[in-house]
Short mmCIF file of C-alpha atoms in Angstrom, two decimals:
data_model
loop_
_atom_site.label_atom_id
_atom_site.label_comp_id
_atom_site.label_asym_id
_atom_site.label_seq_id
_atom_site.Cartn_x
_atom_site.Cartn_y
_atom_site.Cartn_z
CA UNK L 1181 -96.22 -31.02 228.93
CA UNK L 1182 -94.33 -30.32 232.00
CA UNK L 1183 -96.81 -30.15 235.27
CA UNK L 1184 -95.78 -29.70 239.01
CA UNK L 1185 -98.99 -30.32 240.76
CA UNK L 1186 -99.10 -29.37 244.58
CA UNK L 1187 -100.92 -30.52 247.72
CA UNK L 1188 -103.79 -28.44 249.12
CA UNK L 1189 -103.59 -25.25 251.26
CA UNK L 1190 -102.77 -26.30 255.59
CA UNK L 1191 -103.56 -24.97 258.63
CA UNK L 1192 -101.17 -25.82 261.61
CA UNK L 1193 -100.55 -24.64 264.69
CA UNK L 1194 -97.57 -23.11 265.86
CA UNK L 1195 -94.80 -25.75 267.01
CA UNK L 1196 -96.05 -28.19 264.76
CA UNK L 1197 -94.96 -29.72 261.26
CA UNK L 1198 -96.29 -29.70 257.75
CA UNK L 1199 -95.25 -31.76 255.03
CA UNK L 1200 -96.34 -30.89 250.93
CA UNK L 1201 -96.04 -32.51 248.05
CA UNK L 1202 -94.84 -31.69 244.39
CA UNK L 1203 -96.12 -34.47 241.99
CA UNK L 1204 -93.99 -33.85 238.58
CA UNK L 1205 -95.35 -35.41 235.05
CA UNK L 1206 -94.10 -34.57 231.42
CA UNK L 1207 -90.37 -35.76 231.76
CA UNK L 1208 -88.26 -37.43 233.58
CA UNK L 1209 -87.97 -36.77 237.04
CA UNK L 1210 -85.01 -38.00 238.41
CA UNK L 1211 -83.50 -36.18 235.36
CA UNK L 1212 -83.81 -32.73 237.02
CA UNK L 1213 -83.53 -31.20 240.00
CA UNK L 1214 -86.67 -29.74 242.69
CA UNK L 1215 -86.26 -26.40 244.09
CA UNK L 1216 -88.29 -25.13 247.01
CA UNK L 1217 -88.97 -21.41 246.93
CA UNK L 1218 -90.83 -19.48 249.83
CA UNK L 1219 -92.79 -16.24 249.03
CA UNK L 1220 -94.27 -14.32 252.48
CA UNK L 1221 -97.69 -12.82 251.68
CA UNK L 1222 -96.96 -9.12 249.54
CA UNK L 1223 -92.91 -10.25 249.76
CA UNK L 1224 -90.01 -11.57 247.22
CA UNK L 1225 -89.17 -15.31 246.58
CA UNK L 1226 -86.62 -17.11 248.41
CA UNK L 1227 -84.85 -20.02 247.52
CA UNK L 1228 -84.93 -22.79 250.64
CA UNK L 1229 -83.03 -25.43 248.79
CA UNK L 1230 -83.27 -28.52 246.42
CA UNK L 1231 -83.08 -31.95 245.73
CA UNK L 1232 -81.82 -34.35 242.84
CA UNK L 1233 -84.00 -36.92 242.90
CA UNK L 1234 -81.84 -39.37 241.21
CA UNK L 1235 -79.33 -39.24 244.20
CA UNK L 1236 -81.43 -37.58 246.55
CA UNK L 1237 -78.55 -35.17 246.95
CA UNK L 1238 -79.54 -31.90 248.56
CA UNK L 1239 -78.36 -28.31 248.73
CA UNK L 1240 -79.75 -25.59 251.01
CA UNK L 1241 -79.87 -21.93 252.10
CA UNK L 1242 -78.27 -21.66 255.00
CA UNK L 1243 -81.12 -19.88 256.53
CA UNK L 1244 -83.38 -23.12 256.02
CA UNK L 1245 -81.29 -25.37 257.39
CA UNK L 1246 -83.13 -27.07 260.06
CA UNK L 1247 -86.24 -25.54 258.98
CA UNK L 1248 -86.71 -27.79 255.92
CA UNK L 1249 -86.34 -31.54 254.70
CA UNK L 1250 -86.56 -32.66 251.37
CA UNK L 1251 -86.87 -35.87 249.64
CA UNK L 1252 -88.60 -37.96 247.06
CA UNK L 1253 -90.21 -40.92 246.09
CA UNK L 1254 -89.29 -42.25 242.62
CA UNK L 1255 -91.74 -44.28 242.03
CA UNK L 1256 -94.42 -41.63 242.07
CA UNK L 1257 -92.21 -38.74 240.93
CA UNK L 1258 -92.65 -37.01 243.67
CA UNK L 1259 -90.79 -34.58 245.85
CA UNK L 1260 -91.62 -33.66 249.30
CA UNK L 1261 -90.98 -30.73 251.77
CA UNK L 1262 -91.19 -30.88 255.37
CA UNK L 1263 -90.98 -27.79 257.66
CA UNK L 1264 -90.45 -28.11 261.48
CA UNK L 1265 -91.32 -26.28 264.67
CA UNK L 1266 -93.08 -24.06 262.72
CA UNK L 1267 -93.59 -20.03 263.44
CA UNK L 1268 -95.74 -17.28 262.42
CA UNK L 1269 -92.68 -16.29 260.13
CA UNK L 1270 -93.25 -19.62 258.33
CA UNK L 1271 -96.44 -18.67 256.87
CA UNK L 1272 -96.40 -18.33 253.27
CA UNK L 1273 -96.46 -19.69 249.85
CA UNK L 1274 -94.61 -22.70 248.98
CA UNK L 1275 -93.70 -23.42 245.08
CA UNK L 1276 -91.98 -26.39 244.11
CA UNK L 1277 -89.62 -25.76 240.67
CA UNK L 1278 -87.72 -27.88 238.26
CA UNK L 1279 -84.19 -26.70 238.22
CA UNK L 1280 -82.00 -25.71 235.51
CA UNK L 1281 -78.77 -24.76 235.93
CA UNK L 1282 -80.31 -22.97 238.63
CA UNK L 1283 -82.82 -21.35 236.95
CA UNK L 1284 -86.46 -21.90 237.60
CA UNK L 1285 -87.90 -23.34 234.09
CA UNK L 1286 -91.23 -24.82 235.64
CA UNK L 1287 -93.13 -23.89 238.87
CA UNK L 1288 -95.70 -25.25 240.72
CA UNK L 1289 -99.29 -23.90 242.09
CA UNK L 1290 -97.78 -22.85 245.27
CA UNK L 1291 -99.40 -24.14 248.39
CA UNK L 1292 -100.01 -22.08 250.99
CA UNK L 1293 -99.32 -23.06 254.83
CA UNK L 1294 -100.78 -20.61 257.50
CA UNK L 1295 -99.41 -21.27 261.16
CA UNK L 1296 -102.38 -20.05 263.67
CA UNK L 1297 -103.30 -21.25 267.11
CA UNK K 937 -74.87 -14.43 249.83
CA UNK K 938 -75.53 -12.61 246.84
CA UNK K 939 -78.25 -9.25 247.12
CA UNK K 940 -80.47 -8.60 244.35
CA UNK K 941 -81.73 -4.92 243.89
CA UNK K 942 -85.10 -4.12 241.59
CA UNK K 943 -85.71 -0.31 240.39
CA UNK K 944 -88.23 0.76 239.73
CA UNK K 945 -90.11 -0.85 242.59
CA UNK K 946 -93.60 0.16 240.72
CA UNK K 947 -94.25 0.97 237.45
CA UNK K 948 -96.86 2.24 235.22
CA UNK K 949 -97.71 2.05 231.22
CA UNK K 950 -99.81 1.78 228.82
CA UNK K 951 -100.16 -0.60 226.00
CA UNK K 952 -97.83 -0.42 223.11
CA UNK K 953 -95.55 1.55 225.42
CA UNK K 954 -91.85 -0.11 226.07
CA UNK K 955 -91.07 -0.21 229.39
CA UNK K 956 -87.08 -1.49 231.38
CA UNK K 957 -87.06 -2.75 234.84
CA UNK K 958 -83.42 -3.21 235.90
CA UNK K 959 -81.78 -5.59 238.25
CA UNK K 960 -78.63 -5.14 240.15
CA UNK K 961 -76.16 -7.63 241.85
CA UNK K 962 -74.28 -6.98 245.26
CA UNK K 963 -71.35 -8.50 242.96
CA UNK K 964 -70.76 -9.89 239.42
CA UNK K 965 -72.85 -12.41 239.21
CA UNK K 966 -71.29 -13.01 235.30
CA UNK K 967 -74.14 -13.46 232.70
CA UNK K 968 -76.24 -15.71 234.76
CA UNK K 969 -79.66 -13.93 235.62
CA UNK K 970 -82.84 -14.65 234.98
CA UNK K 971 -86.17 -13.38 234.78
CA UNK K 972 -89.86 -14.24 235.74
CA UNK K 973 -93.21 -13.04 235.38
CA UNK K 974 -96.09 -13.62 238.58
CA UNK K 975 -99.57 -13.19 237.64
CA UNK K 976 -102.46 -14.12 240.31
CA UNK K 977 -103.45 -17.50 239.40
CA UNK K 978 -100.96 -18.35 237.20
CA UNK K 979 -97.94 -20.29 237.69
CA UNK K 980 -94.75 -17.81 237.30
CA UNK K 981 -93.17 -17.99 234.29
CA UNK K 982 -89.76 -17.76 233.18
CA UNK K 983 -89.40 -15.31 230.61
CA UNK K 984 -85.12 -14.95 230.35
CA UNK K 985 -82.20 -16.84 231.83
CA UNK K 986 -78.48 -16.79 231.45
CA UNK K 987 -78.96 -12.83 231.50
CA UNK K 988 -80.23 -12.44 227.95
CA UNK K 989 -81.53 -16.37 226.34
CA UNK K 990 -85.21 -15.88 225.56
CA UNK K 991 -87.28 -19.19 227.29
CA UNK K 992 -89.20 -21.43 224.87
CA UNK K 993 -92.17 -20.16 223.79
CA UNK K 994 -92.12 -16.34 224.80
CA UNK K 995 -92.67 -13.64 222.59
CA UNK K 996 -89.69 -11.79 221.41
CA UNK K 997 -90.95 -8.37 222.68
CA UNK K 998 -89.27 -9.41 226.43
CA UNK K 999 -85.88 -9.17 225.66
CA UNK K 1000 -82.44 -8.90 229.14
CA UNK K 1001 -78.94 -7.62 228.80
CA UNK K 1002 -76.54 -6.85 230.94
CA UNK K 1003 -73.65 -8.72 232.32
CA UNK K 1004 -71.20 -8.49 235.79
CA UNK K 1005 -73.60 -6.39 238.05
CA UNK K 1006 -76.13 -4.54 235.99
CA UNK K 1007 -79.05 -5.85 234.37
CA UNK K 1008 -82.45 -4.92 232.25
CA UNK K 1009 -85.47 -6.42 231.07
CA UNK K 1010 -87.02 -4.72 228.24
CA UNK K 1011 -90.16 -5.00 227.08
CA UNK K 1012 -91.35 -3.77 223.87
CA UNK K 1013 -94.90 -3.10 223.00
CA UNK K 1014 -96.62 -3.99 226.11
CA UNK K 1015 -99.58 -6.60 225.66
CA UNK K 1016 -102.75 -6.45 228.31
CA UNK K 1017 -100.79 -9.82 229.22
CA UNK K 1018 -97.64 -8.04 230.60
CA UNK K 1019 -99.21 -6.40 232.92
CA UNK K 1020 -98.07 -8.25 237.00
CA UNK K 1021 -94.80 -9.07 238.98
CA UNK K 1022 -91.59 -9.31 237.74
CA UNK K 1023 -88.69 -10.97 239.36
CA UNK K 1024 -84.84 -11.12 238.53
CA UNK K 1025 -82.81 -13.90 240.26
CA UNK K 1026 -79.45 -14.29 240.13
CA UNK K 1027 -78.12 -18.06 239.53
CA UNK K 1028 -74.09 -17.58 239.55
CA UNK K 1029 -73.68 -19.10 242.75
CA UNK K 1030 -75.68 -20.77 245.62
CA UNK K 1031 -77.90 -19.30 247.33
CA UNK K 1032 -80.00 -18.74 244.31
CA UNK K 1033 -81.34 -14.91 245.37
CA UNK K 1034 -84.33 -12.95 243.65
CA UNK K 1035 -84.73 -9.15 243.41
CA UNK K 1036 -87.52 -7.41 245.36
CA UNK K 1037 -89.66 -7.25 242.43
CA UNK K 1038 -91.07 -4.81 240.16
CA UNK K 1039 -94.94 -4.21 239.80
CA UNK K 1040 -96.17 -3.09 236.48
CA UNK K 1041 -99.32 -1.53 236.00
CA UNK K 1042 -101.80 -0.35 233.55
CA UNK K 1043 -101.80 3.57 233.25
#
């Protein structure tokens, strides 16, 4: 069956970077593209962008531009998110998705990044 | 970009009971909204897309309508399962944008 398996919860201080992980099994994945959704602790979901991994073709919300850099490696079918100069504001919970049509059929663990001197 | 506007924003019932939580676009948005479910330690699950197509392998008690601006997910005979977060997001046009979310909860 279809899994998104993320990387483990991270602690970083403010300024720095993170980079996660979003290992995909169960079907082919340069067949479908990864969305990256942000949800703030007791807030909505919002959709930073996402990647085809065939092409490595990218869209983004224009509010995460700058903020967030995908890509993937093939070979392990995975996709990767990087977030920059990070801010108190960029604590949250990170899900990876496999994207339909834009629609979010699968969804990953979430992992959650906490920016704190 | 596209706003997406929950009601009720909480929401209580009780088993068996049928309960609506609606979803409204900023502007048509066509057919094309879908619906999740968030449940603490679960991964979110995608209950309805393209406004009203039930998702592989949920039970036909969740059931969406609505088209251009206006939108409803009904469930029928709530389950102790149903009970959590509910999410409509809108996937017309880029940025894909979710609702506020809806919080149902046991009576």
């Amino acid at each position: 069956q279809v899994k998104l398996l993320q990387s483990g919860a991270a602690l970083v201080k403010p300024g720095a970077s993170v980079k996660m992980s979003c290992k995909a099994s169960g079907y082919t994945f340069t067949d479908y593209w990864v969305s990256w959704v942000k949800q703030s602790h007791g807030k909505s979901l919002e959709w930073i962008g996402e990647i085809y991994p065939n092409s490595g073709a990218t869209n983004f919300n224009e509010k995460f531009k700058g903020k967030a850099t995908l890509t993937v490696d093939k070979s392990t079918s995975t996709a990767y998110m990087e977030l920059s100069r990070l801010t108190s504001e960029d604590s949250a919970i990170y899900y990876c998705t496999r994207c339909n049509y834009g629609w979010f059929a699968y969804w990953g663990q979430g992992t959650l990044v906490t920016v704190s001197s | 970009d596209v706003q997406m506007t929950q009601s009720p924003y909480n929401l209580a019932a009780s088993p068996g009971e049928s309960v609506s939580i609606n979803c409204k676009a900023s502007k048509s948005i066509s057919k094309y909204l879908a619906w999740y479910q968030q449940k603490p330690g679960k991964a979110n699950k995608l209950l309805i897309y393209d406004g009203s197509t039930l998702q592989s392998g949920i039970p036909s008690r969740f059931s969406g309508s609505g088209s251009g601006t206006d939108f409803t997910l009904t469930i029928r005979s709530l389950e102790p399962e149903d009970f959590g977060l509910y999410y409509c997001q809108q996937h017309n046009e880029y940025p894909w944008t979710f609702g506020g979310g809806t919080k149902l909860e046991l009576k």
